[in-house]
PDB file of C-alpha atoms in Angstrom:
ATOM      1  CA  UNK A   1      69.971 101.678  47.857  1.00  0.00           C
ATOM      2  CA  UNK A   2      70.357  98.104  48.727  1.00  0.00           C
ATOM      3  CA  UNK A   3      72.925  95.257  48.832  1.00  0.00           C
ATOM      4  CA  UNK A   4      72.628  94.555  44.688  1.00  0.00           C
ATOM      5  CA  UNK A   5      72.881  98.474  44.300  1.00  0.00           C
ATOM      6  CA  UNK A   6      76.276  98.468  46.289  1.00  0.00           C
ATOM      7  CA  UNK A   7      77.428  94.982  44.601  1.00  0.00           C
ATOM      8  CA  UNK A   8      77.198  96.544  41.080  1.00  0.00           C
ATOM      9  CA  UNK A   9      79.139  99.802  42.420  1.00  0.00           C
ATOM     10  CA  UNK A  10      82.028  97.435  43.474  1.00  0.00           C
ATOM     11  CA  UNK A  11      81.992  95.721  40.368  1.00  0.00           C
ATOM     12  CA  UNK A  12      81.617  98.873  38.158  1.00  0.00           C
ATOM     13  CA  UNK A  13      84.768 100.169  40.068  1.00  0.00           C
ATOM     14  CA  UNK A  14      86.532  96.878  40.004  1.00  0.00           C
ATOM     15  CA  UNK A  15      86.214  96.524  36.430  1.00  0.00           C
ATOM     16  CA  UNK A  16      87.350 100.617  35.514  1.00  0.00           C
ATOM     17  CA  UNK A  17      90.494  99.819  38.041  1.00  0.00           C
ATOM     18  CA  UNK A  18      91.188  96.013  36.277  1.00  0.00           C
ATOM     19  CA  UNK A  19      90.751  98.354  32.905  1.00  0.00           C
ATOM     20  CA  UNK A  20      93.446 100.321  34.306  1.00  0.00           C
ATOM     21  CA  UNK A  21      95.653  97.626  34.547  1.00  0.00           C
ATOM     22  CA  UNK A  22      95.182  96.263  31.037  1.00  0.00           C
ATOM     23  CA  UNK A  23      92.488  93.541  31.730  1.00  0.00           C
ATOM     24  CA  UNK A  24      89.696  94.217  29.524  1.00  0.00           C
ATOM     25  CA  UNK A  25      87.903  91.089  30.239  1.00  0.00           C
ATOM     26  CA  UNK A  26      85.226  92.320  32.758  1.00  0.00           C
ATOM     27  CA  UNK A  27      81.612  92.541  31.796  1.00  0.00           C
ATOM     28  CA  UNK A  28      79.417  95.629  32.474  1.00  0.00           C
ATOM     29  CA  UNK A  29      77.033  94.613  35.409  1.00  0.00           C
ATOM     30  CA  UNK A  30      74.388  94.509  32.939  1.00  0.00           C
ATOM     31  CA  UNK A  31      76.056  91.443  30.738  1.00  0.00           C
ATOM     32  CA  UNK A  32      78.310  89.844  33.369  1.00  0.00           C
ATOM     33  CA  UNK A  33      77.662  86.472  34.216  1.00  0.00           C
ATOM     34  CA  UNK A  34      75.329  85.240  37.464  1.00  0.00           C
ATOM     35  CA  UNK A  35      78.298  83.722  39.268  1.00  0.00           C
ATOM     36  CA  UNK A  36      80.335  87.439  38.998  1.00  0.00           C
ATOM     37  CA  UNK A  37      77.447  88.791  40.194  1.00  0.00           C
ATOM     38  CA  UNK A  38      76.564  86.553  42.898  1.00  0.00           C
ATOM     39  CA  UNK A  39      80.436  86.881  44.182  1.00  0.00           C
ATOM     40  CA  UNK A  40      80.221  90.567  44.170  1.00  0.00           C
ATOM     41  CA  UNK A  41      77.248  90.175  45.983  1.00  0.00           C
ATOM     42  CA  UNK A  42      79.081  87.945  48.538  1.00  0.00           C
ATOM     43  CA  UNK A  43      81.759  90.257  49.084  1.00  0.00           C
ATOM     44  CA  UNK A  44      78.958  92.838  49.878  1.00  0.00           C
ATOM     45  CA  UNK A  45      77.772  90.883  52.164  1.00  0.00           C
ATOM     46  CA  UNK A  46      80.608  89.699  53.765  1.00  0.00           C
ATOM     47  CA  UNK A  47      81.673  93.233  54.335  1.00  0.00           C
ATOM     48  CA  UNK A  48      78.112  94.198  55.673  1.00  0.00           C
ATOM     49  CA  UNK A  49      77.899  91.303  58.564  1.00  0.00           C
ATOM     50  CA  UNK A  50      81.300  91.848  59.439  1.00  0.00           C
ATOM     51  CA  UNK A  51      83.665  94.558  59.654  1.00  0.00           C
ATOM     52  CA  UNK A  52      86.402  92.767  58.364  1.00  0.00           C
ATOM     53  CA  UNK A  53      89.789  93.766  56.064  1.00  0.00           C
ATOM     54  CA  UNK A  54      90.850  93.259  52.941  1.00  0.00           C
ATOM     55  CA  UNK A  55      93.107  90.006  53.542  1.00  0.00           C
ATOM     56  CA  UNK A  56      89.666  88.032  55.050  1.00  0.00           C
ATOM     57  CA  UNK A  57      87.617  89.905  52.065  1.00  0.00           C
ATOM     58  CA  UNK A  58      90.580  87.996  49.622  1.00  0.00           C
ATOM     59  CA  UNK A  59      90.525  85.004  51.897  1.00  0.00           C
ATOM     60  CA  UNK A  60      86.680  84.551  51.243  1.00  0.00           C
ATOM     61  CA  UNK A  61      87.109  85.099  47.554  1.00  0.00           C
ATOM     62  CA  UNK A  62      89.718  82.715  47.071  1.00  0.00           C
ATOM     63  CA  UNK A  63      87.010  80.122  49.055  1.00  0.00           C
ATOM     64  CA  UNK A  64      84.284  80.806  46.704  1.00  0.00           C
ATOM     65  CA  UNK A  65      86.523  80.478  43.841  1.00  0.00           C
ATOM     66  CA  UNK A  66      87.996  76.714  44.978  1.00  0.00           C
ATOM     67  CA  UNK A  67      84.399  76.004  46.033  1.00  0.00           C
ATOM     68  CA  UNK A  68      83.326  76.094  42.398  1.00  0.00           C
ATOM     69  CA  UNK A  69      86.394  74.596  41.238  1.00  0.00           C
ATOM     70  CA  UNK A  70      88.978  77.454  40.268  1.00  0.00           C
ATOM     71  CA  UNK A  71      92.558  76.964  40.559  1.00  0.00           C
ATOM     72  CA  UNK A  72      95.711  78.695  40.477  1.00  0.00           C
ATOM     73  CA  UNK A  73      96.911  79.493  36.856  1.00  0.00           C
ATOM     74  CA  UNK A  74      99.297  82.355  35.221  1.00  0.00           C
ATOM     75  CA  UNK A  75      96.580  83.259  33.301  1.00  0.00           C
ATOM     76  CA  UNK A  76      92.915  84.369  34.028  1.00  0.00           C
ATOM     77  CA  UNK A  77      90.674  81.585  31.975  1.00  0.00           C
ATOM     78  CA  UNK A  78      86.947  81.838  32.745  1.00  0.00           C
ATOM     79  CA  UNK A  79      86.230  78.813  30.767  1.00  0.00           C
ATOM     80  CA  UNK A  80      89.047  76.552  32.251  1.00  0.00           C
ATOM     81  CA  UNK A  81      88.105  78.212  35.420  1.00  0.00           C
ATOM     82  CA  UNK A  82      92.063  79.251  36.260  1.00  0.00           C
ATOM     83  CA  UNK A  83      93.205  82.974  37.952  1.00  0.00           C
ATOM     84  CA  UNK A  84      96.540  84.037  38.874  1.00  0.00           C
ATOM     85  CA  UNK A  85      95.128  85.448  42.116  1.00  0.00           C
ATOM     86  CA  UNK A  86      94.600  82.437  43.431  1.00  0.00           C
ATOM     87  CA  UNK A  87      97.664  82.714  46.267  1.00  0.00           C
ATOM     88  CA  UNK A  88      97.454  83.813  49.755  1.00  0.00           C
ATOM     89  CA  UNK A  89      96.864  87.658  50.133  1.00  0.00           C
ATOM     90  CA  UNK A  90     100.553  88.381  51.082  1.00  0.00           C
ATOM     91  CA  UNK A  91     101.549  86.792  47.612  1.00  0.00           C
ATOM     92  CA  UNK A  92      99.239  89.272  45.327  1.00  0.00           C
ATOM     93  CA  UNK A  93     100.974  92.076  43.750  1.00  0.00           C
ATOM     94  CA  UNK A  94      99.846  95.510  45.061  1.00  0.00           C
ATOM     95  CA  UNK A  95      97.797  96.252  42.757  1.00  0.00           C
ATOM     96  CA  UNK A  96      95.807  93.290  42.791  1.00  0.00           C
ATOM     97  CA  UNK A  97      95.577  93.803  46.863  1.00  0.00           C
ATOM     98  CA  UNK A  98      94.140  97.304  46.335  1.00  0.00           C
ATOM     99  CA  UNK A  99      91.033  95.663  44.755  1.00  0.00           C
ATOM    100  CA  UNK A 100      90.154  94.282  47.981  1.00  0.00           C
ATOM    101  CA  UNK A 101      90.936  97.580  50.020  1.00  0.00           C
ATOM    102  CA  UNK A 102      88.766  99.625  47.532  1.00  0.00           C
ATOM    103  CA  UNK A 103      85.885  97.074  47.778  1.00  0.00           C
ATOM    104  CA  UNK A 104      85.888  97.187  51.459  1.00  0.00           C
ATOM    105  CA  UNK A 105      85.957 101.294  50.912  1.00  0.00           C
ATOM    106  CA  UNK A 106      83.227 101.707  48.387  1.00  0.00           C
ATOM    107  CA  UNK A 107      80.649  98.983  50.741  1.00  0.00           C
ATOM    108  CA  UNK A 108      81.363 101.320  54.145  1.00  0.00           C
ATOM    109  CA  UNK A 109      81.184 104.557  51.929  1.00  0.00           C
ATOM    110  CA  UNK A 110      77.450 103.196  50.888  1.00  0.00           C
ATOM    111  CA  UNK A 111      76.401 101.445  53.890  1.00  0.00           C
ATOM    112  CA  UNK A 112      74.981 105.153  55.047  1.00  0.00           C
ATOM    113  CA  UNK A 113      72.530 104.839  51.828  1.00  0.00           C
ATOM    114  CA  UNK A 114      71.115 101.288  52.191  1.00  0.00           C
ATOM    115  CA  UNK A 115      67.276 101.372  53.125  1.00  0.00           C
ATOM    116  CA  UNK A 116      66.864 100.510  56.795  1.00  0.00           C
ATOM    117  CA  UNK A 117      65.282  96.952  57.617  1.00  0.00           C
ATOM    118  CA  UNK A 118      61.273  97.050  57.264  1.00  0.00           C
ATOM    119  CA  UNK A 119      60.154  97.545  60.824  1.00  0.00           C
ATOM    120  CA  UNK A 120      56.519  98.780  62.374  1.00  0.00           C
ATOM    121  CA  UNK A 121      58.349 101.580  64.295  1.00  0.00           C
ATOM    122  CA  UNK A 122      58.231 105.338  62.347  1.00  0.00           C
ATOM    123  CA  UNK A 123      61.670 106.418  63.623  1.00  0.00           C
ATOM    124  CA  UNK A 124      63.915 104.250  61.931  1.00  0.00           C
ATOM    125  CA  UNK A 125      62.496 105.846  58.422  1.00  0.00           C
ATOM    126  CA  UNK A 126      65.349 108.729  59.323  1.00  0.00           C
ATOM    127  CA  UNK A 127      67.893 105.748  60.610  1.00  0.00           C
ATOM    128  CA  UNK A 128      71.641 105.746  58.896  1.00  0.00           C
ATOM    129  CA  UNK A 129      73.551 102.350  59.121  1.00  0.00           C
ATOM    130  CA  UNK A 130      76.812 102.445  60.483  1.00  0.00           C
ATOM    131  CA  UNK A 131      79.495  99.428  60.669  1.00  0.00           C
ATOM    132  CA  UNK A 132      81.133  99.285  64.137  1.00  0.00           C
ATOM    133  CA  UNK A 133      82.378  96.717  66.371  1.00  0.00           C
ATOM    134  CA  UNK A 134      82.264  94.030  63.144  1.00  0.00           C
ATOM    135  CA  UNK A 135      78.067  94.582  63.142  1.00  0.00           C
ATOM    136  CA  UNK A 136      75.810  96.687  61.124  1.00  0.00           C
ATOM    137  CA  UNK A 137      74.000  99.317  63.340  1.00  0.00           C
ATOM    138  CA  UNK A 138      70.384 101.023  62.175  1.00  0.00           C
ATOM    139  CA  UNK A 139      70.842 104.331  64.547  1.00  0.00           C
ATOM    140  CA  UNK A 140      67.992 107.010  64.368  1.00  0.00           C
ATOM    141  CA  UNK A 141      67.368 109.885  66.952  1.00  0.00           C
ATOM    142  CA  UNK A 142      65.400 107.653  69.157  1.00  0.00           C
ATOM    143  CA  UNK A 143      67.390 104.205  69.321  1.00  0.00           C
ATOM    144  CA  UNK A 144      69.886 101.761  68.246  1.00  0.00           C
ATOM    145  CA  UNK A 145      69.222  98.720  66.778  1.00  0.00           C
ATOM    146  CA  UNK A 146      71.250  95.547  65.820  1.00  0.00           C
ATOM    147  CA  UNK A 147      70.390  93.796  62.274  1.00  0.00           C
ATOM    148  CA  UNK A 148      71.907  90.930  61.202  1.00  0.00           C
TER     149      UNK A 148
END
């Protein structure tokens, strides 16, 4: 598994749960656009360099989205580039916050699975990552190891 594998989990998820709530516009990972995919792929690694919660996974969102010139609107528009989540965390509704909690779940559920680093040492083939102290750990039998 890598970082794409775990990016198109989240958005797989994301866009069963949106579903849920009556939004039907999300792509499969297979059609959706590059910049969907590339913030899924942000969040991923977001989550991965730092153990961080929900609000700062929302937080970083929110910066992506006024980076490439999104705004607030009442409606989600793709093509005038306005979303209604566009507010502080603390102003979401609930269920909108629980997309960020079960984003942060599914990447530390699937960290275990991600291929360790490529490294000349034999060990770390058996190495599980971990996310502690707001890194991502390699451990095997033999060592620990810090990747960034």
């Amino acid at each position: 598994m890598n970082h794409e594998d775990i990016a198109r989990v989240c958005h797989e998820v994301n866009r069963a749960y949106c579903e849920v709530l009556g939004d039907f516009t999300q792509l499969s990972w297979k059609e959706a656009p590059k910049w969907q995919k590339d913030s899924a792929m942000q969040g991923v690694a977001l989550h991965l360099d730092r153990n961080c919660g929900p609000e700062t996974s929302h937080e970083n969102w929110m910066a992506q989205k006024l980076a490439d010139g999104w705004k607030y609107g009442a409606v989600k528009n793709h093509e005038i580039k306005e979303h209604p989540c566009i507010v502080p965390f603390s102003e979401l509704p609930r269920e909108q916050q629980a997309k960020d909690f079960i984003f942060r779940a599914i990447v530390h559920s699937l960290c275990e699975y991600l291929e360790p680093p490529e490294v000349d040492l034999p060990y770390y083939k058996e190495s599980k990552c971990y996310i502690d102290e707001n890194i991502v750990w390699w451990e095997s039998l033999q060592s620990r190891k810090v990747w960034n």
